mmCIF file of C-alpha atoms in Angstrom:
data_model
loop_
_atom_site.group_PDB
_atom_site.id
_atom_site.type_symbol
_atom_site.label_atom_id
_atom_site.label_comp_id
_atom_site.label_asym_id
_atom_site.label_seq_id
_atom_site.Cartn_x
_atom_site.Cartn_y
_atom_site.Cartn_z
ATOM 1 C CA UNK A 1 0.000 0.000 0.000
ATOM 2 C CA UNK A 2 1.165 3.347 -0.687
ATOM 3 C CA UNK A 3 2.609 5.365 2.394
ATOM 4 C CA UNK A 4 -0.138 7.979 2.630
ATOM 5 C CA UNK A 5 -1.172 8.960 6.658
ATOM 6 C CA UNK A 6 -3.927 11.301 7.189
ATOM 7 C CA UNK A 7 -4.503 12.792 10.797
ATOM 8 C CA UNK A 8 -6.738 12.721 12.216
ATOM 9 C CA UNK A 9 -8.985 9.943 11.455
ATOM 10 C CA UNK A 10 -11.893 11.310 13.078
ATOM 11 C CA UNK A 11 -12.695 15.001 14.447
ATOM 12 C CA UNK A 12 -16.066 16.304 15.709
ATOM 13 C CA UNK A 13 -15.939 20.049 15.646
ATOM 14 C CA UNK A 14 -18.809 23.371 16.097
ATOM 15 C CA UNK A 15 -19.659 25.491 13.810
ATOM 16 C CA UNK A 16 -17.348 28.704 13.243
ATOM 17 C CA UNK A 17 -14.081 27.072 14.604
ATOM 18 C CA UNK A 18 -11.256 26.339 12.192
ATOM 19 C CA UNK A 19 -9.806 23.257 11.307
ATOM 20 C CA UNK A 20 -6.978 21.817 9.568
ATOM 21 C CA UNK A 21 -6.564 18.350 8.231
ATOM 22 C CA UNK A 22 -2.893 16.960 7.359
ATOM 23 C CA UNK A 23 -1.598 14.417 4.606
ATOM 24 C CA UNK A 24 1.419 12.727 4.833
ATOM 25 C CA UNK A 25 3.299 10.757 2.320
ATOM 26 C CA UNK A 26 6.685 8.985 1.698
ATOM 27 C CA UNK A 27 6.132 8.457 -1.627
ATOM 28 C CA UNK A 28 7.632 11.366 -2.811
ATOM 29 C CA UNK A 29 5.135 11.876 -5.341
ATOM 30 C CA UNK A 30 4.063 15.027 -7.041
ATOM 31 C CA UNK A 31 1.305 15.546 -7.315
ATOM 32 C CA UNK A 32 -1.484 15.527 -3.821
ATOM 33 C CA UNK A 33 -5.553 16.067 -3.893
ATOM 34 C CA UNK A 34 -7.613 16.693 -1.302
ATOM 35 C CA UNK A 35 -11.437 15.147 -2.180
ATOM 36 C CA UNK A 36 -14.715 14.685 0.029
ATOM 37 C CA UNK A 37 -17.016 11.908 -0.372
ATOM 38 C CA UNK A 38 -20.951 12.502 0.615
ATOM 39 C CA UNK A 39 -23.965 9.809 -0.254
ATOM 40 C CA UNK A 40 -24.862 10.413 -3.992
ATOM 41 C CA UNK A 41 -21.937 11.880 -4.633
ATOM 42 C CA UNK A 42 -18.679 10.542 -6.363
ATOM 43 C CA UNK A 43 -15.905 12.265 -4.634
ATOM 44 C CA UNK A 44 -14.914 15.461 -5.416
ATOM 45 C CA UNK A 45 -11.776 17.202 -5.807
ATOM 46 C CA UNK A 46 -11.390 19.956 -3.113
ATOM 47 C CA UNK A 47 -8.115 21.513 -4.233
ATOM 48 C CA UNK A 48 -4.864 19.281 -5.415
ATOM 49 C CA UNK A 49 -1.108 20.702 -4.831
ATOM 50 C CA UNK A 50 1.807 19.837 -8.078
ATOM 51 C CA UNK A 51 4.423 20.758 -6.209
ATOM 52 C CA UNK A 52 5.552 22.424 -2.872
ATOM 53 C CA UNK A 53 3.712 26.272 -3.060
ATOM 54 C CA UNK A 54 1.858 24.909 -6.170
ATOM 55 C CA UNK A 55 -1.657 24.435 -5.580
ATOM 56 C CA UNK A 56 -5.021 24.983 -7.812
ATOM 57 C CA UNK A 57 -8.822 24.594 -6.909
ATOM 58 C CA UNK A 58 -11.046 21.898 -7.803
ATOM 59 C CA UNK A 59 -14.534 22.036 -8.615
ATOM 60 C CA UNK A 60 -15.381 22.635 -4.495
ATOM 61 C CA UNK A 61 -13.011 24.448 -3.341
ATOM 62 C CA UNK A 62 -15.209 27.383 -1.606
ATOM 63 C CA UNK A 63 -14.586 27.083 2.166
ATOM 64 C CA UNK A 64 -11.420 25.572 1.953
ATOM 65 C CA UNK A 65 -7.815 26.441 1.641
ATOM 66 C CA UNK A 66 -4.911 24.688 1.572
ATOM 67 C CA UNK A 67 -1.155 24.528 1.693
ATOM 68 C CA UNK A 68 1.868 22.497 0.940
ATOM 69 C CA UNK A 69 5.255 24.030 2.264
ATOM 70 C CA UNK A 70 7.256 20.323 1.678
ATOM 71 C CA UNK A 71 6.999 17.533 -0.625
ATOM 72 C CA UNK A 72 5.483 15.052 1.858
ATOM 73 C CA UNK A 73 2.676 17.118 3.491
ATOM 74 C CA UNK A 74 -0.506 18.644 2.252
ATOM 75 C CA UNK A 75 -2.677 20.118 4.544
ATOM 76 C CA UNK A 76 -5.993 21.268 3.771
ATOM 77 C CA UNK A 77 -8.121 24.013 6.286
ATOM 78 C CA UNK A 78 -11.428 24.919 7.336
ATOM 79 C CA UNK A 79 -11.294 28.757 8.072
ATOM 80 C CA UNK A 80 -14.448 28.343 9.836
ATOM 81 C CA UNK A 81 -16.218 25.205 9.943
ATOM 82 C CA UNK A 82 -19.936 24.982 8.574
ATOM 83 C CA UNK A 83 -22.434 22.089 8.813
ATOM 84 C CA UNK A 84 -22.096 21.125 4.823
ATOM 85 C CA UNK A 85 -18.423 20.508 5.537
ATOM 86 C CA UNK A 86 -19.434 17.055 7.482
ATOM 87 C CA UNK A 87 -18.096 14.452 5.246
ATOM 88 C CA UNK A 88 -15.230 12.079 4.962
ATOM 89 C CA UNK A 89 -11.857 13.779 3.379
ATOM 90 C CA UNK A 90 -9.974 11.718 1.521
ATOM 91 C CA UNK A 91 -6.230 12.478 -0.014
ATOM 92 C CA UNK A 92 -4.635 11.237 -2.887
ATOM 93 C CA UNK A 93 -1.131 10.593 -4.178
ATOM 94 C CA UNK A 94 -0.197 10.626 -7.942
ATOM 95 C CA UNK A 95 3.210 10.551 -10.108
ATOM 96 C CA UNK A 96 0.677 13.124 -12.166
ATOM 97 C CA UNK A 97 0.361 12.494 -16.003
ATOM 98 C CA UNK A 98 -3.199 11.233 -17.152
ATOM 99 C CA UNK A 99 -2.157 7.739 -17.140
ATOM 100 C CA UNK A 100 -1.585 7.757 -13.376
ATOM 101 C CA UNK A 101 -3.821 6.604 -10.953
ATOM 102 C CA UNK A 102 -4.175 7.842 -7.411
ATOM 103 C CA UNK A 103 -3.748 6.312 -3.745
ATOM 104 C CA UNK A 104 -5.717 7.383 -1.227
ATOM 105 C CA UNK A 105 -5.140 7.544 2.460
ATOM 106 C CA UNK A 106 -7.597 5.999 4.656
ATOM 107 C CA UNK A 107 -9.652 9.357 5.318
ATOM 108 C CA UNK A 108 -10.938 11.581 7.898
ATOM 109 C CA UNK A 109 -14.402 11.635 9.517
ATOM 110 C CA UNK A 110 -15.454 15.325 9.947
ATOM 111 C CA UNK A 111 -18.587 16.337 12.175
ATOM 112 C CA UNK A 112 -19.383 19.794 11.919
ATOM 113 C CA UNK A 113 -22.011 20.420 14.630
ATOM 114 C CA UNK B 1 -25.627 16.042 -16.198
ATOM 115 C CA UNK B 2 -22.899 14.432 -14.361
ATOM 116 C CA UNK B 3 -19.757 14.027 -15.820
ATOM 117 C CA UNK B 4 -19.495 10.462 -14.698
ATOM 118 C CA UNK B 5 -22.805 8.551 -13.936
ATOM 119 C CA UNK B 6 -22.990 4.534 -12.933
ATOM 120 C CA UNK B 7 -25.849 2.846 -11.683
ATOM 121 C CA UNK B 8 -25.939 3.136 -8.105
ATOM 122 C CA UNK B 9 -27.110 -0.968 -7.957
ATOM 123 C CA UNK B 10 -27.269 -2.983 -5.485
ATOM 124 C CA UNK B 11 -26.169 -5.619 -7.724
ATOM 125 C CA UNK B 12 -27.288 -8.785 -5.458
ATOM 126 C CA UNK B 13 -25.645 -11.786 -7.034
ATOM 127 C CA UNK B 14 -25.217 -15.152 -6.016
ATOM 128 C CA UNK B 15 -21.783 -16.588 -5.654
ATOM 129 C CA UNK B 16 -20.301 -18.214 -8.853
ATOM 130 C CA UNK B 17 -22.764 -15.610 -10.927
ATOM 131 C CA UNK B 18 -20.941 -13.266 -13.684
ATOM 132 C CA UNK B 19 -21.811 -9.645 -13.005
ATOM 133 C CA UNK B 20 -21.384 -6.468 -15.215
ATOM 134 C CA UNK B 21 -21.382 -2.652 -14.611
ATOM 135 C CA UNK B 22 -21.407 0.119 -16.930
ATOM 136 C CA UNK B 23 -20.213 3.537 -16.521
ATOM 137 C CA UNK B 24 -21.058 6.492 -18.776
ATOM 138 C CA UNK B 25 -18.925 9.756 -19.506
ATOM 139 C CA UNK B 26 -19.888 12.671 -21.069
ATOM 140 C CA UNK B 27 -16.493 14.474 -21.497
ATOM 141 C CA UNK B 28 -14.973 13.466 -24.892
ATOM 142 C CA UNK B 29 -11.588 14.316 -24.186
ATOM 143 C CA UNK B 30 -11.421 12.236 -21.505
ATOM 144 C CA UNK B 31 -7.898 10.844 -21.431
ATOM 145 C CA UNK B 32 -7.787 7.473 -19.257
ATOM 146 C CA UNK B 33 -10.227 5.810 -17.108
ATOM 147 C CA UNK B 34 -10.015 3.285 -14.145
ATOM 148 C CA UNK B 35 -11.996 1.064 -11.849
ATOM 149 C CA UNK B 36 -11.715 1.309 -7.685
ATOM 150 C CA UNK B 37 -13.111 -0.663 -5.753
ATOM 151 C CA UNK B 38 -13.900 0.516 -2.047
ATOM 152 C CA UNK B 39 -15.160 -1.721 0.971
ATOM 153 C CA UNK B 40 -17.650 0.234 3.450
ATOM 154 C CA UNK B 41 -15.983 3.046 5.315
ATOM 155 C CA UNK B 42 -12.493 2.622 3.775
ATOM 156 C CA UNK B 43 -10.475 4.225 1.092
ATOM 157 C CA UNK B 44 -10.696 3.559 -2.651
ATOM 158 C CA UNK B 45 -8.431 1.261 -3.619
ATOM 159 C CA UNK B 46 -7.094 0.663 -7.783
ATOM 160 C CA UNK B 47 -9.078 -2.282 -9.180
ATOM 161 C CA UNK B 48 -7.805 -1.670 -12.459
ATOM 162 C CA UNK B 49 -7.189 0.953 -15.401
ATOM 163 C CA UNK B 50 -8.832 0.403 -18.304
ATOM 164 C CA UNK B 51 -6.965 0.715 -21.817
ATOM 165 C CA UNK B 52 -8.648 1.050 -25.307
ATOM 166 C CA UNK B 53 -8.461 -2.487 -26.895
ATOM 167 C CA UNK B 54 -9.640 -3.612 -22.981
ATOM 168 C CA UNK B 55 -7.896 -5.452 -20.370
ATOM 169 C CA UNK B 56 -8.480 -8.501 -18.162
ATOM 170 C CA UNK B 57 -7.185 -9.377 -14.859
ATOM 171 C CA UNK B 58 -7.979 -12.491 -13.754
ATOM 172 C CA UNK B 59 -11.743 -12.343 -13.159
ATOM 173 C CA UNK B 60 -12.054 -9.198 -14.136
ATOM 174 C CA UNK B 61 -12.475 -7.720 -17.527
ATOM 175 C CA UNK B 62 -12.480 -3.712 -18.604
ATOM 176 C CA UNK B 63 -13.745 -3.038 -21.497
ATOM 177 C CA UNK B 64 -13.339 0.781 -23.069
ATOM 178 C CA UNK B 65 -16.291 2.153 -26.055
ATOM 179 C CA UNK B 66 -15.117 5.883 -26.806
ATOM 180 C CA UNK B 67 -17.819 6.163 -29.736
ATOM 181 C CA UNK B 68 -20.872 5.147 -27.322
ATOM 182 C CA UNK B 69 -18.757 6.844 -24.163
ATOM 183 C CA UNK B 70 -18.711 4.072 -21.487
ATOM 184 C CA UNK B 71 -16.638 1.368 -20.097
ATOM 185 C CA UNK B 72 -17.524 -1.513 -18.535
ATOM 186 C CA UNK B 73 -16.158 -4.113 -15.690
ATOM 187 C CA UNK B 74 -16.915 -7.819 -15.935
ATOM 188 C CA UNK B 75 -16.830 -9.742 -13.249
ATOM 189 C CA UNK B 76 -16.389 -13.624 -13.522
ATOM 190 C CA UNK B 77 -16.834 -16.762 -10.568
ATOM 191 C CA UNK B 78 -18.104 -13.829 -7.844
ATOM 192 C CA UNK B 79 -16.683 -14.119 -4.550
ATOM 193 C CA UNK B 80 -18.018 -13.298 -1.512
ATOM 194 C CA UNK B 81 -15.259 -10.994 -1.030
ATOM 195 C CA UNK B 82 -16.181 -9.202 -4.517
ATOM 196 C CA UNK B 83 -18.736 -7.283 -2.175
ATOM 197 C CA UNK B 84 -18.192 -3.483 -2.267
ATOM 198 C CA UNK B 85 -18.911 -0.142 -4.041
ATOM 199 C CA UNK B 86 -17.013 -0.425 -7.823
ATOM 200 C CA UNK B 87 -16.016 2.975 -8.642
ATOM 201 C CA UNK B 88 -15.734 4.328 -12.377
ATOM 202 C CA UNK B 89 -13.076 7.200 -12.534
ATOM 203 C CA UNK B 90 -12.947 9.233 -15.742
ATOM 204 C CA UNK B 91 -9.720 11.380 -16.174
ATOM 205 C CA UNK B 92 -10.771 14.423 -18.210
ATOM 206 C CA UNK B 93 -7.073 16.375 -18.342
ATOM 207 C CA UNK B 94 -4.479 18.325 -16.154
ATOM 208 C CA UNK B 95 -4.766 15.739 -13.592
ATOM 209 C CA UNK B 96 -8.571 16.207 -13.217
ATOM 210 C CA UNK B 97 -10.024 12.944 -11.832
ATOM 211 C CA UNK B 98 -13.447 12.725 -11.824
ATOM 212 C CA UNK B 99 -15.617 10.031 -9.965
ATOM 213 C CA UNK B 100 -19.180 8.275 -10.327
ATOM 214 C CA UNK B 101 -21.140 7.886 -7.485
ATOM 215 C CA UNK B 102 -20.133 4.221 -7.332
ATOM 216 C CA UNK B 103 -22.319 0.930 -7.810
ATOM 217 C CA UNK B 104 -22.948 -1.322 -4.881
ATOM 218 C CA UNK B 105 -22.609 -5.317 -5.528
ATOM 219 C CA UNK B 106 -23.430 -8.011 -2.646
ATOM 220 C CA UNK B 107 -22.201 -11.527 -3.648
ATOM 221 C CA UNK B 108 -24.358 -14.078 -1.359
ATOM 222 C CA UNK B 109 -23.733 -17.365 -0.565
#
């Protein structure tokens, strides 16, 4: 499996607070994503980094911001939490190039009450 | 429309049975596709990718139709560990993954 750590696994948190979720990889790939998966929904890319400072939004990005200041971490933040942001965050690890698939980590449980 | 639709199932098979899903994109350009599988409140993991002239890996068979935009998986001899969400991922360019919704298959004994 590929070395991808996400912390935490699980985080209940209010409304208005902020809160930042961290990716870890010794892969040294590329390229990083941040997605969230809700019922119905595929998952969705949330932003996705190509290199350390190099980051672009995906197609939900509102609400979220994120940052990657070394190869190996990714972290993606909540300025201030709202009750739509309850989902399960996923990140992903690619070599990038469309022929590359990505590796997830095993996900984060967020509760926004 | 969504860019990557599958039909959310559940596929209820019996073990032994042959099972297909189909995935449909609407994104012409799309450059490579892939199959995940993912088991109930875990991560998707790579089943397969799925190239043009189709690919098999033991039981399972991809299949790729650019003209009709879809692609299939075939699964042969179901297990009961075959149960889980199959997940059809589309790549439409510049690293831009995009997901279905998943389809949900339950091999019984």
């Amino acid at each position: 499996d590929a070395g991808i750590t996400q912390s935490p696994r699980h985080k209940v948190t209010e409304t208005g607070t902020p809160v930042t979720l961290r990716c870890h990889q010794t892969e040294n790939h590329r390229y990083m994503y941040w997605y969230r998966q809700d019922p119905g929904h595929g998952l969705r890319l949330i932003h996705y980094s190509y290199g350390v400072k190099d980051t672009d939004k995906g197609e939900v990005s509102d609400g979220y911001s994120v940052s990657r200041s070394k190869t190996e971490d990714f972290l993606l933040t909540l300025e201030s939490a709202t009750s739509s942001q309850t989902s399960v965050y996923f990140c992903a690890i690619s070599e990038g190039g469309s022929s590359s698939p990505l590796h997830f980590g095993n996900g984060t449980r967020l509760t926004v009450t | 429309r969504k860019e990557v639709e599958q039909d959310p199932g559940p596929f209820n098979v019996p073990e032994g049975a042959t099972v297909a899903f189909n995935c449909t994109y609407s994104n012409s350009a799309s450059q490579s596709f892939f199959w995940y599988r993912q088991d109930c409140r875990k991560e998707p993991k790579l089943l397969m990718s799925v190239y043009s002239s189709g690919n098999e890996d033991g039981r399972f068979t991809a299949q790729l139709n650019r003209a009709s935009q879809y692609i299939s998986l075939l699964i042969r001899d179901s297990k009961l560990s075959d149960s889980a969400t199959y997940l059809c991922v589309v790549n439409i360019g510049s690293n831009d993954m995009r997901f279905g919704a998943g389809t949900r298959l339950t091999v019984k004994p």
